[in-house]
mmCIF file of C-alpha atoms in Angstrom:
data_model
loop_
_atom_site.group_PDB
_atom_site.id
_atom_site.type_symbol
_atom_site.label_atom_id
_atom_site.label_comp_id
_atom_site.label_asym_id
_atom_site.label_seq_id
_atom_site.Cartn_x
_atom_site.Cartn_y
_atom_site.Cartn_z
ATOM 1 C CA UNK A 820 -150.810 59.721 -148.893
ATOM 2 C CA UNK A 821 -147.256 59.732 -150.440
ATOM 3 C CA UNK A 822 -146.667 61.415 -153.840
ATOM 4 C CA UNK A 823 -145.950 58.026 -155.269
ATOM 5 C CA UNK A 824 -149.251 56.646 -154.494
ATOM 6 C CA UNK A 825 -150.706 60.173 -155.265
ATOM 7 C CA UNK A 826 -149.492 59.494 -158.706
ATOM 8 C CA UNK A 827 -149.383 55.992 -160.116
ATOM 9 C CA UNK A 828 -148.972 57.235 -163.808
ATOM 10 C CA UNK A 829 -148.785 60.157 -165.583
ATOM 11 C CA UNK A 830 -151.655 61.662 -164.712
ATOM 12 C CA UNK A 831 -154.510 61.198 -161.613
ATOM 13 C CA UNK A 832 -157.668 62.231 -161.382
ATOM 14 C CA UNK A 833 -159.624 63.668 -158.041
ATOM 15 C CA UNK A 834 -163.360 63.639 -158.729
ATOM 16 C CA UNK A 835 -165.820 65.133 -156.189
ATOM 17 C CA UNK A 836 -169.124 66.251 -157.458
ATOM 18 C CA UNK A 837 -170.261 69.594 -156.818
ATOM 19 C CA UNK A 838 -174.087 70.213 -156.055
ATOM 20 C CA UNK A 839 -174.456 73.385 -155.755
ATOM 21 C CA UNK A 840 -175.466 74.145 -159.150
ATOM 22 C CA UNK A 841 -172.633 76.965 -160.101
ATOM 23 C CA UNK A 842 -171.057 76.396 -163.377
ATOM 24 C CA UNK A 843 -167.910 73.978 -163.921
ATOM 25 C CA UNK A 844 -164.749 76.553 -164.481
ATOM 26 C CA UNK A 845 -161.427 75.587 -165.390
ATOM 27 C CA UNK A 846 -158.197 76.686 -164.424
ATOM 28 C CA UNK A 847 -155.005 75.818 -165.652
ATOM 29 C CA UNK A 848 -152.274 75.618 -163.823
ATOM 30 C CA UNK A 849 -148.560 75.620 -164.651
ATOM 31 C CA UNK A 850 -145.508 75.497 -162.008
ATOM 32 C CA UNK A 851 -142.218 76.564 -162.392
ATOM 33 C CA UNK A 852 -139.228 74.590 -163.505
ATOM 34 C CA UNK A 853 -136.866 76.212 -165.842
ATOM 35 C CA UNK A 854 -135.772 74.462 -168.352
ATOM 36 C CA UNK A 855 -137.659 71.668 -167.537
ATOM 37 C CA UNK A 856 -141.400 73.967 -168.469
ATOM 38 C CA UNK A 857 -140.636 72.909 -172.294
ATOM 39 C CA UNK A 858 -142.630 69.731 -171.141
ATOM 40 C CA UNK A 859 -145.808 71.789 -170.007
ATOM 41 C CA UNK A 860 -145.692 73.478 -173.669
ATOM 42 C CA UNK A 861 -146.029 69.962 -175.419
ATOM 43 C CA UNK A 862 -148.845 68.686 -172.894
ATOM 44 C CA UNK A 863 -150.654 71.720 -174.115
ATOM 45 C CA UNK A 864 -149.887 71.067 -177.903
ATOM 46 C CA UNK A 865 -151.821 67.284 -176.799
ATOM 47 C CA UNK A 866 -154.286 69.507 -175.535
ATOM 48 C CA UNK A 867 -155.182 71.449 -178.910
ATOM 49 C CA UNK A 868 -154.948 68.455 -180.950
ATOM 50 C CA UNK A 869 -157.717 66.727 -178.829
ATOM 51 C CA UNK A 870 -159.669 69.983 -179.871
ATOM 52 C CA UNK A 871 -161.238 71.877 -183.039
ATOM 53 C CA UNK A 872 -158.395 73.439 -185.160
ATOM 54 C CA UNK A 873 -160.308 76.912 -184.314
ATOM 55 C CA UNK A 874 -160.966 76.085 -180.699
ATOM 56 C CA UNK A 875 -161.072 79.132 -178.449
ATOM 57 C CA UNK A 876 -159.145 78.966 -175.118
ATOM 58 C CA UNK A 877 -160.619 76.096 -173.052
ATOM 59 C CA UNK A 878 -158.987 77.641 -169.813
ATOM 60 C CA UNK A 879 -160.992 80.794 -168.407
ATOM 61 C CA UNK A 880 -158.420 81.037 -165.600
ATOM 62 C CA UNK A 881 -154.539 80.429 -166.011
ATOM 63 C CA UNK A 882 -151.848 80.829 -163.402
ATOM 64 C CA UNK A 883 -148.360 80.509 -163.601
ATOM 65 C CA UNK A 884 -145.099 80.533 -161.574
ATOM 66 C CA UNK A 885 -141.444 81.072 -162.311
ATOM 67 C CA UNK A 886 -141.135 79.491 -165.831
ATOM 68 C CA UNK A 887 -144.834 78.814 -165.707
ATOM 69 C CA UNK A 888 -145.823 81.915 -165.926
ATOM 70 C CA UNK A 889 -143.881 82.390 -168.813
ATOM 71 C CA UNK A 890 -146.243 79.574 -170.169
ATOM 72 C CA UNK A 891 -149.021 80.965 -168.570
ATOM 73 C CA UNK A 892 -148.735 84.483 -170.157
ATOM 74 C CA UNK A 893 -147.985 83.216 -173.498
ATOM 75 C CA UNK A 894 -151.336 81.326 -173.478
ATOM 76 C CA UNK A 895 -153.539 83.967 -172.030
ATOM 77 C CA UNK A 896 -152.232 86.640 -174.447
ATOM 78 C CA UNK A 897 -153.231 84.167 -177.257
ATOM 79 C CA UNK A 898 -156.802 83.179 -175.868
ATOM 80 C CA UNK A 899 -158.597 83.952 -178.512
ATOM 81 C CA UNK A 900 -157.192 81.240 -180.728
ATOM 82 C CA UNK A 901 -156.027 78.707 -178.553
ATOM 83 C CA UNK A 902 -154.095 76.344 -180.794
ATOM 84 C CA UNK A 903 -152.277 79.166 -182.847
ATOM 85 C CA UNK A 904 -150.881 80.503 -179.484
ATOM 86 C CA UNK A 905 -149.865 76.742 -178.434
ATOM 87 C CA UNK A 906 -148.171 76.368 -181.645
ATOM 88 C CA UNK A 907 -145.707 79.240 -181.178
ATOM 89 C CA UNK A 908 -145.289 78.816 -177.252
ATOM 90 C CA UNK A 909 -144.184 75.280 -178.592
ATOM 91 C CA UNK A 910 -142.012 76.589 -181.375
ATOM 92 C CA UNK A 911 -140.403 78.962 -178.987
ATOM 93 C CA UNK A 912 -139.614 75.792 -176.823
ATOM 94 C CA UNK A 913 -138.247 73.718 -179.880
ATOM 95 C CA UNK A 914 -136.052 76.839 -181.242
ATOM 96 C CA UNK A 915 -134.763 78.062 -177.721
ATOM 97 C CA UNK A 916 -131.120 78.352 -176.546
ATOM 98 C CA UNK A 917 -129.313 79.479 -173.805
ATOM 99 C CA UNK A 918 -128.053 82.662 -175.040
ATOM 100 C CA UNK A 919 -131.641 83.633 -175.656
ATOM 101 C CA UNK A 920 -132.411 83.271 -171.750
ATOM 102 C CA UNK A 921 -128.635 84.718 -170.250
ATOM 103 C CA UNK A 922 -126.000 85.547 -171.401
ATOM 104 C CA UNK A 923 -123.308 83.337 -172.119
ATOM 105 C CA UNK A 924 -120.212 84.510 -173.025
ATOM 106 C CA UNK A 925 -116.808 83.595 -170.689
ATOM 107 C CA UNK A 926 -116.299 87.060 -170.152
ATOM 108 C CA UNK A 927 -120.123 88.199 -168.592
ATOM 109 C CA UNK A 928 -120.037 84.577 -166.615
ATOM 110 C CA UNK A 929 -116.462 84.962 -165.056
ATOM 111 C CA UNK A 930 -117.095 88.723 -164.229
ATOM 112 C CA UNK A 931 -120.221 87.771 -162.364
ATOM 113 C CA UNK A 932 -118.444 84.962 -160.813
ATOM 114 C CA UNK A 933 -115.090 86.905 -159.783
ATOM 115 C CA UNK A 934 -118.131 89.447 -158.192
ATOM 116 C CA UNK A 935 -119.470 86.578 -156.068
ATOM 117 C CA UNK A 936 -115.981 85.829 -154.546
ATOM 118 C CA UNK A 937 -115.208 89.575 -153.931
ATOM 119 C CA UNK A 938 -118.700 89.652 -152.196
ATOM 120 C CA UNK A 939 -118.025 87.259 -150.033
ATOM 121 C CA UNK A 940 -114.710 88.634 -148.781
ATOM 122 C CA UNK A 941 -116.292 92.451 -148.680
ATOM 123 C CA UNK A 942 -119.642 92.670 -148.074
ATOM 124 C CA UNK A 943 -119.711 96.498 -149.196
ATOM 125 C CA UNK A 944 -118.503 95.372 -152.226
ATOM 126 C CA UNK A 945 -122.280 93.924 -153.164
ATOM 127 C CA UNK A 946 -123.998 96.932 -151.680
ATOM 128 C CA UNK A 947 -126.477 98.164 -154.093
ATOM 129 C CA UNK A 948 -125.755 95.626 -156.931
ATOM 130 C CA UNK A 949 -127.540 92.637 -157.477
ATOM 131 C CA UNK A 950 -125.199 89.697 -156.599
ATOM 132 C CA UNK A 951 -126.498 86.977 -159.413
ATOM 133 C CA UNK A 952 -124.375 84.371 -161.448
ATOM 134 C CA UNK A 953 -126.367 85.425 -165.117
ATOM 135 C CA UNK A 954 -127.633 88.141 -166.790
ATOM 136 C CA UNK A 955 -130.826 87.335 -167.982
ATOM 137 C CA UNK A 956 -131.467 90.303 -169.808
ATOM 138 C CA UNK A 957 -131.796 88.217 -173.436
ATOM 139 C CA UNK A 958 -135.206 86.325 -171.723
ATOM 140 C CA UNK A 959 -136.412 90.038 -171.715
ATOM 141 C CA UNK A 960 -136.194 90.582 -175.387
ATOM 142 C CA UNK A 961 -137.316 87.284 -176.331
ATOM 143 C CA UNK A 962 -140.207 87.641 -174.424
ATOM 144 C CA UNK A 963 -141.324 91.313 -175.621
ATOM 145 C CA UNK A 964 -141.123 89.413 -179.099
ATOM 146 C CA UNK A 965 -143.913 87.061 -178.162
ATOM 147 C CA UNK A 966 -146.206 87.808 -175.125
ATOM 148 C CA UNK A 967 -148.334 90.748 -175.658
ATOM 149 C CA UNK A 968 -149.942 92.511 -172.773
ATOM 150 C CA UNK A 969 -152.000 95.306 -174.503
ATOM 151 C CA UNK A 970 -154.288 92.140 -175.898
ATOM 152 C CA UNK A 971 -155.376 91.149 -172.319
ATOM 153 C CA UNK A 972 -158.159 93.729 -171.467
ATOM 154 C CA UNK A 973 -159.554 92.720 -175.185
ATOM 155 C CA UNK A 974 -159.508 88.941 -174.923
ATOM 156 C CA UNK A 975 -161.054 89.550 -170.978
ATOM 157 C CA UNK A 976 -163.770 91.844 -172.075
ATOM 158 C CA UNK A 977 -164.499 89.375 -175.292
ATOM 159 C CA UNK A 978 -164.560 86.545 -172.614
ATOM 160 C CA UNK A 979 -162.210 84.439 -174.317
ATOM 161 C CA UNK A 980 -160.390 84.958 -171.524
ATOM 162 C CA UNK A 981 -161.441 85.861 -167.289
ATOM 163 C CA UNK A 982 -158.218 85.930 -165.816
ATOM 164 C CA UNK A 983 -154.182 85.763 -165.871
ATOM 165 C CA UNK A 984 -152.520 85.445 -162.484
ATOM 166 C CA UNK A 985 -148.587 85.519 -162.000
ATOM 167 C CA UNK A 986 -146.812 84.715 -158.686
ATOM 168 C CA UNK A 987 -143.753 86.751 -157.079
ATOM 169 C CA UNK A 988 -141.840 86.753 -154.007
ATOM 170 C CA UNK A 989 -141.449 89.848 -152.608
ATOM 171 C CA UNK A 990 -138.431 90.040 -150.645
ATOM 172 C CA UNK A 991 -139.541 92.908 -147.879
ATOM 173 C CA UNK A 992 -142.977 91.710 -147.159
ATOM 174 C CA UNK A 993 -141.401 88.161 -147.494
ATOM 175 C CA UNK A 994 -144.949 86.961 -149.064
ATOM 176 C CA UNK A 995 -145.971 85.328 -152.242
ATOM 177 C CA UNK A 996 -147.837 87.883 -154.283
ATOM 178 C CA UNK A 997 -150.209 86.858 -157.035
ATOM 179 C CA UNK A 998 -150.744 89.626 -159.018
ATOM 180 C CA UNK A 999 -153.783 89.014 -161.466
ATOM 181 C CA UNK A 1000 -155.298 90.921 -164.136
ATOM 182 C CA UNK A 1001 -159.172 89.745 -165.011
ATOM 183 C CA UNK A 1002 -162.608 90.118 -165.554
ATOM 184 C CA UNK A 1003 -164.897 93.026 -163.421
ATOM 185 C CA UNK A 1004 -165.851 91.531 -160.111
ATOM 186 C CA UNK A 1005 -162.853 89.374 -159.062
ATOM 187 C CA UNK A 1006 -162.360 90.525 -155.473
ATOM 188 C CA UNK A 1007 -158.604 90.290 -153.845
ATOM 189 C CA UNK A 1008 -157.411 87.864 -151.037
ATOM 190 C CA UNK A 1009 -155.092 87.581 -147.989
ATOM 191 C CA UNK A 1010 -153.631 84.741 -146.266
ATOM 192 C CA UNK A 1011 -150.800 83.976 -144.179
ATOM 193 C CA UNK A 1012 -147.896 85.122 -145.905
ATOM 194 C CA UNK A 1013 -149.845 85.417 -149.450
ATOM 195 C CA UNK A 1014 -152.143 87.607 -150.986
ATOM 196 C CA UNK A 1015 -153.919 88.140 -154.335
ATOM 197 C CA UNK A 1016 -153.337 91.414 -155.575
ATOM 198 C CA UNK A 1017 -154.928 93.032 -159.060
ATOM 199 C CA UNK A 1018 -152.638 94.789 -161.386
ATOM 200 C CA UNK A 1019 -152.110 95.615 -165.006
ATOM 201 C CA UNK A 1020 -149.964 92.926 -165.689
ATOM 202 C CA UNK A 1021 -146.549 93.600 -167.779
ATOM 203 C CA UNK A 1022 -143.411 92.221 -168.437
ATOM 204 C CA UNK A 1023 -141.986 93.107 -165.107
ATOM 205 C CA UNK A 1024 -144.428 90.719 -163.450
ATOM 206 C CA UNK A 1025 -142.758 87.344 -165.380
ATOM 207 C CA UNK A 1026 -139.470 88.764 -165.120
ATOM 208 C CA UNK A 1027 -139.984 89.014 -161.182
ATOM 209 C CA UNK A 1028 -141.721 85.444 -160.978
ATOM 210 C CA UNK A 1029 -138.522 83.412 -162.890
ATOM 211 C CA UNK A 1030 -135.797 85.264 -161.306
ATOM 212 C CA UNK A 1031 -134.211 83.032 -158.769
ATOM 213 C CA UNK A 1032 -132.298 84.189 -155.956
ATOM 214 C CA UNK A 1033 -128.240 84.421 -157.069
ATOM 215 C CA UNK A 1034 -128.935 83.179 -160.275
ATOM 216 C CA UNK A 1035 -131.184 86.198 -161.747
ATOM 217 C CA UNK A 1036 -131.250 89.499 -160.617
ATOM 218 C CA UNK A 1037 -134.637 90.473 -158.441
ATOM 219 C CA UNK A 1038 -136.927 92.908 -160.294
ATOM 220 C CA UNK A 1039 -138.818 96.230 -158.753
ATOM 221 C CA UNK A 1040 -142.698 96.285 -158.704
ATOM 222 C CA UNK A 1041 -144.043 99.346 -156.915
ATOM 223 C CA UNK A 1042 -142.507 99.502 -153.754
ATOM 224 C CA UNK A 1043 -140.235 96.448 -153.247
ATOM 225 C CA UNK A 1044 -137.997 93.947 -155.109
ATOM 226 C CA UNK A 1045 -139.654 90.612 -156.399
ATOM 227 C CA UNK A 1046 -138.061 87.237 -156.839
ATOM 228 C CA UNK A 1047 -138.906 83.805 -158.243
ATOM 229 C CA UNK A 1048 -142.718 83.182 -157.286
ATOM 230 C CA UNK A 1049 -142.082 79.579 -156.084
ATOM 231 C CA UNK A 1050 -139.869 80.610 -152.771
ATOM 232 C CA UNK A 1051 -143.070 81.495 -151.169
ATOM 233 C CA UNK A 1052 -145.616 79.901 -152.725
ATOM 234 C CA UNK A 1053 -147.203 77.698 -149.917
ATOM 235 C CA UNK A 1054 -150.200 76.608 -151.982
ATOM 236 C CA UNK A 1055 -150.249 76.557 -155.649
ATOM 237 C CA UNK A 1056 -153.486 75.722 -156.287
ATOM 238 C CA UNK A 1057 -154.893 78.475 -154.504
ATOM 239 C CA UNK A 1058 -154.552 81.656 -157.128
ATOM 240 C CA UNK A 1059 -157.080 79.710 -159.188
ATOM 241 C CA UNK A 1060 -159.514 78.518 -156.668
ATOM 242 C CA UNK A 1061 -159.746 82.205 -155.441
ATOM 243 C CA UNK A 1062 -160.129 83.391 -159.181
ATOM 244 C CA UNK A 1063 -163.155 81.259 -159.233
ATOM 245 C CA UNK A 1064 -162.009 77.972 -160.631
ATOM 246 C CA UNK A 1065 -163.805 74.669 -159.268
ATOM 247 C CA UNK A 1066 -161.673 71.940 -161.704
ATOM 248 C CA UNK A 1067 -157.675 72.203 -162.363
ATOM 249 C CA UNK A 1068 -155.405 70.840 -164.936
ATOM 250 C CA UNK A 1069 -151.987 70.815 -163.460
ATOM 251 C CA UNK A 1070 -148.822 70.208 -165.557
ATOM 252 C CA UNK A 1071 -146.259 69.061 -163.366
ATOM 253 C CA UNK A 1072 -142.654 69.279 -164.356
ATOM 254 C CA UNK A 1073 -141.492 65.909 -162.288
ATOM 255 C CA UNK A 1074 -142.044 62.350 -162.696
ATOM 256 C CA UNK A 1075 -143.324 60.490 -159.217
ATOM 257 C CA UNK A 1076 -141.114 57.675 -159.427
ATOM 258 C CA UNK A 1077 -138.991 57.698 -155.942
ATOM 259 C CA UNK A 1078 -135.296 57.861 -155.867
ATOM 260 C CA UNK A 1079 -133.435 54.366 -155.347
ATOM 261 C CA UNK A 1080 -132.227 53.734 -152.015
ATOM 262 C CA UNK A 1081 -128.752 53.177 -151.896
ATOM 263 C CA UNK A 1082 -127.765 49.399 -150.919
ATOM 264 C CA UNK A 1083 -125.878 48.874 -147.487
ATOM 265 C CA UNK A 1084 -122.375 48.588 -148.856
ATOM 266 C CA UNK A 1085 -122.573 51.187 -151.402
ATOM 267 C CA UNK A 1086 -120.065 53.508 -151.182
ATOM 268 C CA UNK A 1087 -121.527 57.044 -151.135
ATOM 269 C CA UNK A 1088 -119.942 60.220 -151.282
ATOM 270 C CA UNK A 1089 -120.297 63.572 -150.138
ATOM 271 C CA UNK A 1090 -122.900 65.567 -152.122
ATOM 272 C CA UNK A 1091 -121.293 68.123 -154.602
ATOM 273 C CA UNK A 1092 -122.693 71.449 -155.048
ATOM 274 C CA UNK A 1093 -124.508 70.788 -158.152
ATOM 275 C CA UNK A 1094 -126.413 68.011 -156.370
ATOM 276 C CA UNK A 1095 -127.533 70.289 -153.305
ATOM 277 C CA UNK A 1096 -128.414 73.242 -155.762
ATOM 278 C CA UNK A 1097 -130.551 70.963 -157.952
ATOM 279 C CA UNK A 1098 -132.203 69.438 -154.761
ATOM 280 C CA UNK A 1099 -133.193 72.923 -153.684
ATOM 281 C CA UNK A 1100 -134.699 73.489 -156.780
ATOM 282 C CA UNK A 1101 -136.703 70.176 -156.846
ATOM 283 C CA UNK A 1102 -138.030 71.159 -153.645
ATOM 284 C CA UNK A 1103 -139.092 74.897 -154.524
ATOM 285 C CA UNK A 1104 -140.397 73.758 -157.853
ATOM 286 C CA UNK A 1105 -142.582 70.743 -157.213
ATOM 287 C CA UNK A 1106 -142.821 69.625 -153.756
ATOM 288 C CA UNK A 1107 -145.679 72.394 -152.804
ATOM 289 C CA UNK A 1108 -148.128 71.152 -155.350
ATOM 290 C CA UNK A 1109 -148.228 68.039 -154.461
ATOM 291 C CA UNK A 1110 -148.786 68.807 -150.840
ATOM 292 C CA UNK A 1111 -151.012 71.264 -151.834
ATOM 293 C CA UNK A 1112 -153.173 68.543 -153.810
ATOM 294 C CA UNK A 1113 -152.983 66.176 -150.522
ATOM 295 C CA UNK A 1114 -154.531 68.978 -149.024
ATOM 296 C CA UNK A 1115 -156.921 69.540 -151.340
ATOM 297 C CA UNK A 1116 -157.928 65.794 -151.409
ATOM 298 C CA UNK A 1117 -158.611 66.104 -147.610
ATOM 299 C CA UNK A 1118 -161.016 68.657 -148.303
ATOM 300 C CA UNK A 1119 -162.585 67.231 -151.023
ATOM 301 C CA UNK A 1120 -163.237 64.019 -148.710
ATOM 302 C CA UNK A 1121 -164.469 65.968 -146.116
ATOM 303 C CA UNK A 1122 -166.795 67.663 -148.381
ATOM 304 C CA UNK A 1123 -168.147 64.114 -149.615
ATOM 305 C CA UNK A 1124 -169.560 63.126 -146.370
ATOM 306 C CA UNK A 1125 -171.175 66.578 -145.109
ATOM 307 C CA UNK A 1126 -175.042 66.986 -145.399
ATOM 308 C CA UNK A 1127 -176.944 69.325 -147.538
ATOM 309 C CA UNK A 1128 -177.105 71.820 -144.391
ATOM 310 C CA UNK A 1129 -173.666 71.205 -143.197
ATOM 311 C CA UNK A 1130 -172.541 72.292 -146.902
ATOM 312 C CA UNK A 1131 -175.007 75.002 -147.157
ATOM 313 C CA UNK A 1132 -173.480 76.374 -143.850
ATOM 314 C CA UNK A 1133 -169.338 76.480 -144.544
ATOM 315 C CA UNK A 1134 -167.663 78.295 -147.754
ATOM 316 C CA UNK A 1135 -165.504 75.013 -148.716
ATOM 317 C CA UNK A 1136 -166.310 73.524 -151.891
ATOM 318 C CA UNK A 1137 -164.791 70.520 -153.919
ATOM 319 C CA UNK A 1138 -162.270 70.839 -156.519
ATOM 320 C CA UNK A 1139 -161.714 68.260 -159.527
ATOM 321 C CA UNK A 1140 -158.140 68.109 -160.493
ATOM 322 C CA UNK A 1141 -156.586 66.404 -163.271
ATOM 323 C CA UNK A 1142 -152.525 66.322 -162.862
ATOM 324 C CA UNK A 1143 -150.106 65.383 -165.702
ATOM 325 C CA UNK A 1144 -146.532 64.628 -165.144
ATOM 326 C CA UNK A 1145 -143.769 63.283 -167.028
ATOM 327 C CA UNK A 1146 -143.640 59.576 -167.550
ATOM 328 C CA UNK A 1147 -139.894 59.714 -167.936
ATOM 329 C CA UNK A 1148 -136.928 60.642 -165.772
ATOM 330 C CA UNK A 1149 -135.976 64.137 -167.124
ATOM 331 C CA UNK A 1150 -132.551 64.135 -165.290
ATOM 332 C CA UNK A 1151 -131.739 60.918 -167.571
ATOM 333 C CA UNK A 1152 -132.858 63.393 -170.850
ATOM 334 C CA UNK A 1153 -130.914 66.150 -169.332
ATOM 335 C CA UNK A 1154 -127.557 64.180 -169.333
ATOM 336 C CA UNK A 1155 -128.029 62.837 -172.943
ATOM 337 C CA UNK A 1156 -128.092 66.721 -174.120
ATOM 338 C CA UNK A 1157 -125.412 68.223 -171.816
ATOM 339 C CA UNK A 1158 -122.723 68.856 -174.569
ATOM 340 C CA UNK A 1159 -125.258 71.321 -175.872
ATOM 341 C CA UNK A 1160 -124.584 73.879 -173.544
ATOM 342 C CA UNK A 1161 -122.228 76.362 -174.467
ATOM 343 C CA UNK A 1162 -118.650 75.816 -173.069
ATOM 344 C CA UNK A 1163 -118.771 78.567 -170.471
ATOM 345 C CA UNK A 1164 -121.817 77.295 -168.977
ATOM 346 C CA UNK A 1165 -120.285 73.641 -168.798
ATOM 347 C CA UNK A 1166 -117.362 74.999 -167.004
ATOM 348 C CA UNK A 1167 -119.791 76.515 -164.136
ATOM 349 C CA UNK A 1168 -121.551 73.648 -164.269
ATOM 350 C CA UNK A 1169 -118.545 71.456 -164.115
ATOM 351 C CA UNK A 1170 -117.008 73.514 -161.238
ATOM 352 C CA UNK A 1171 -120.272 73.047 -159.304
ATOM 353 C CA UNK A 1172 -120.709 69.137 -160.071
ATOM 354 C CA UNK A 1173 -123.404 69.669 -161.857
ATOM 355 C CA UNK A 1174 -122.516 67.699 -165.265
ATOM 356 C CA UNK A 1175 -122.136 64.712 -163.003
ATOM 357 C CA UNK A 1176 -125.007 62.174 -162.490
ATOM 358 C CA UNK A 1177 -125.534 63.313 -159.217
ATOM 359 C CA UNK A 1178 -126.044 66.746 -160.511
ATOM 360 C CA UNK A 1179 -128.456 66.199 -163.068
ATOM 361 C CA UNK A 1180 -131.140 67.690 -161.547
ATOM 362 C CA UNK A 1181 -129.564 70.831 -161.529
ATOM 363 C CA UNK A 1182 -128.545 70.394 -165.439
ATOM 364 C CA UNK A 1183 -132.327 69.723 -166.296
ATOM 365 C CA UNK A 1184 -133.342 73.009 -164.808
ATOM 366 C CA UNK A 1185 -130.427 75.295 -166.340
ATOM 367 C CA UNK A 1186 -130.607 73.304 -169.739
ATOM 368 C CA UNK A 1187 -131.737 75.822 -172.024
ATOM 369 C CA UNK A 1188 -130.650 74.085 -175.446
ATOM 370 C CA UNK A 1189 -133.042 73.193 -178.557
ATOM 371 C CA UNK A 1190 -132.384 69.392 -178.482
ATOM 372 C CA UNK A 1191 -133.223 69.149 -174.736
ATOM 373 C CA UNK A 1192 -136.615 71.128 -174.855
ATOM 374 C CA UNK A 1193 -137.455 69.655 -178.362
ATOM 375 C CA UNK A 1194 -137.161 66.392 -176.520
ATOM 376 C CA UNK A 1195 -139.228 67.766 -173.240
ATOM 377 C CA UNK A 1196 -142.054 68.782 -175.836
ATOM 378 C CA UNK A 1197 -142.170 65.625 -177.552
ATOM 379 C CA UNK A 1198 -142.471 63.804 -174.178
ATOM 380 C CA UNK A 1199 -145.146 66.121 -172.969
ATOM 381 C CA UNK A 1200 -147.381 65.762 -176.340
ATOM 382 C CA UNK A 1201 -146.911 62.005 -175.755
ATOM 383 C CA UNK A 1202 -148.040 61.975 -172.363
ATOM 384 C CA UNK A 1203 -150.848 64.097 -173.071
ATOM 385 C CA UNK A 1204 -151.961 62.108 -175.872
ATOM 386 C CA UNK A 1205 -151.711 59.166 -173.715
ATOM 387 C CA UNK A 1206 -154.245 60.438 -171.582
ATOM 388 C CA UNK A 1207 -156.511 61.639 -174.231
ATOM 389 C CA UNK A 1208 -159.620 59.934 -172.986
ATOM 390 C CA UNK A 1209 -159.150 61.680 -169.345
ATOM 391 C CA UNK A 1210 -158.456 64.954 -170.909
ATOM 392 C CA UNK A 1211 -161.487 65.021 -173.170
ATOM 393 C CA UNK A 1212 -163.709 64.112 -170.456
ATOM 394 C CA UNK A 1213 -162.083 66.504 -168.067
ATOM 395 C CA UNK A 1214 -162.239 69.569 -170.543
ATOM 396 C CA UNK A 1215 -166.162 68.117 -171.414
ATOM 397 C CA UNK A 1216 -167.156 67.577 -167.736
ATOM 398 C CA UNK A 1217 -170.301 69.606 -167.356
ATOM 399 C CA UNK A 1218 -169.933 71.621 -170.488
ATOM 400 C CA UNK A 1219 -170.536 69.284 -173.257
ATOM 401 C CA UNK A 1220 -173.404 71.076 -174.569
ATOM 402 C CA UNK A 1221 -171.536 74.203 -174.849
ATOM 403 C CA UNK A 1222 -168.836 72.364 -177.320
#
């Protein structure tokens, strides 16, 4: 089934009943997407509006990757008061500027670009030095002000949270490693080129998960360096399921309307670097989510036709999913706000073709500016409220008596 058939509107529900008697446990899955992750904050704002103002965190299991890891950690470390945590998260996105994410001064960007060129000419020049275009040390300082991992143990022990998981990609091991902190009894897992590993989460795990190659420096955790978690994450839904979730709310960052095919008489030019880079980011951040959803649908369909005896003899279980994605084309929103970028970033993107319409995908991932991110949070809130009935049913399903 193609993506456009999976997500015909801003939300898609895959409903299969679990008759095993196990309690329903909701997981929140936040994939990566750079500046597009502001949309996730908007959807979460809508969910907070639909719940009582003093409601605790409705998502006992929270997983995030790349920019989604930032949002996930923010919600998890504020699990005792969901609406307040969401309000603070949305506030960060609504007032963000590029210089809070990476250094935007012309000297730093020019120096990094020149370093790149010298490294291409002489590989020894890059030995033991990060080969990156952007210095994201401002992001670490921003996150230090808002994410307090010291709260995690108290929230887990108090029952507000069962687990937070952050996925990174190991450069030496060539595996997607999901670092998780959660309640006693959670078991690590290992699959082909991916594993789940218990850890006391800290800011390094987030910085590693957002470290896109060539843009941001890799981060060393224990014995190896890690980069963006989306690179190796072949099964983005898997961490939440391994941690015990059997219902998943997934907030994507890409609308699923297929691109227009060019007319037969239309003159097509060779794609500039900005278009290719944006295409690659799209593949890294979004495509695997829908591949994993298709896999989940096939498993659910298989389980639905099994007898009680067959169900008892196999380890598979059905998973309910609700997926919310943007109802508008985020690339068009980005183009409306591209002049908000600092002049140094506009110069860099212009050189890559990222300010041309064909490069708007790349622009949409890197435009960490308040006007753009405010519009994304507003879109997320609008889409969430438009799906209010589905969200309320999904959150309350089989747990209505407890709410």
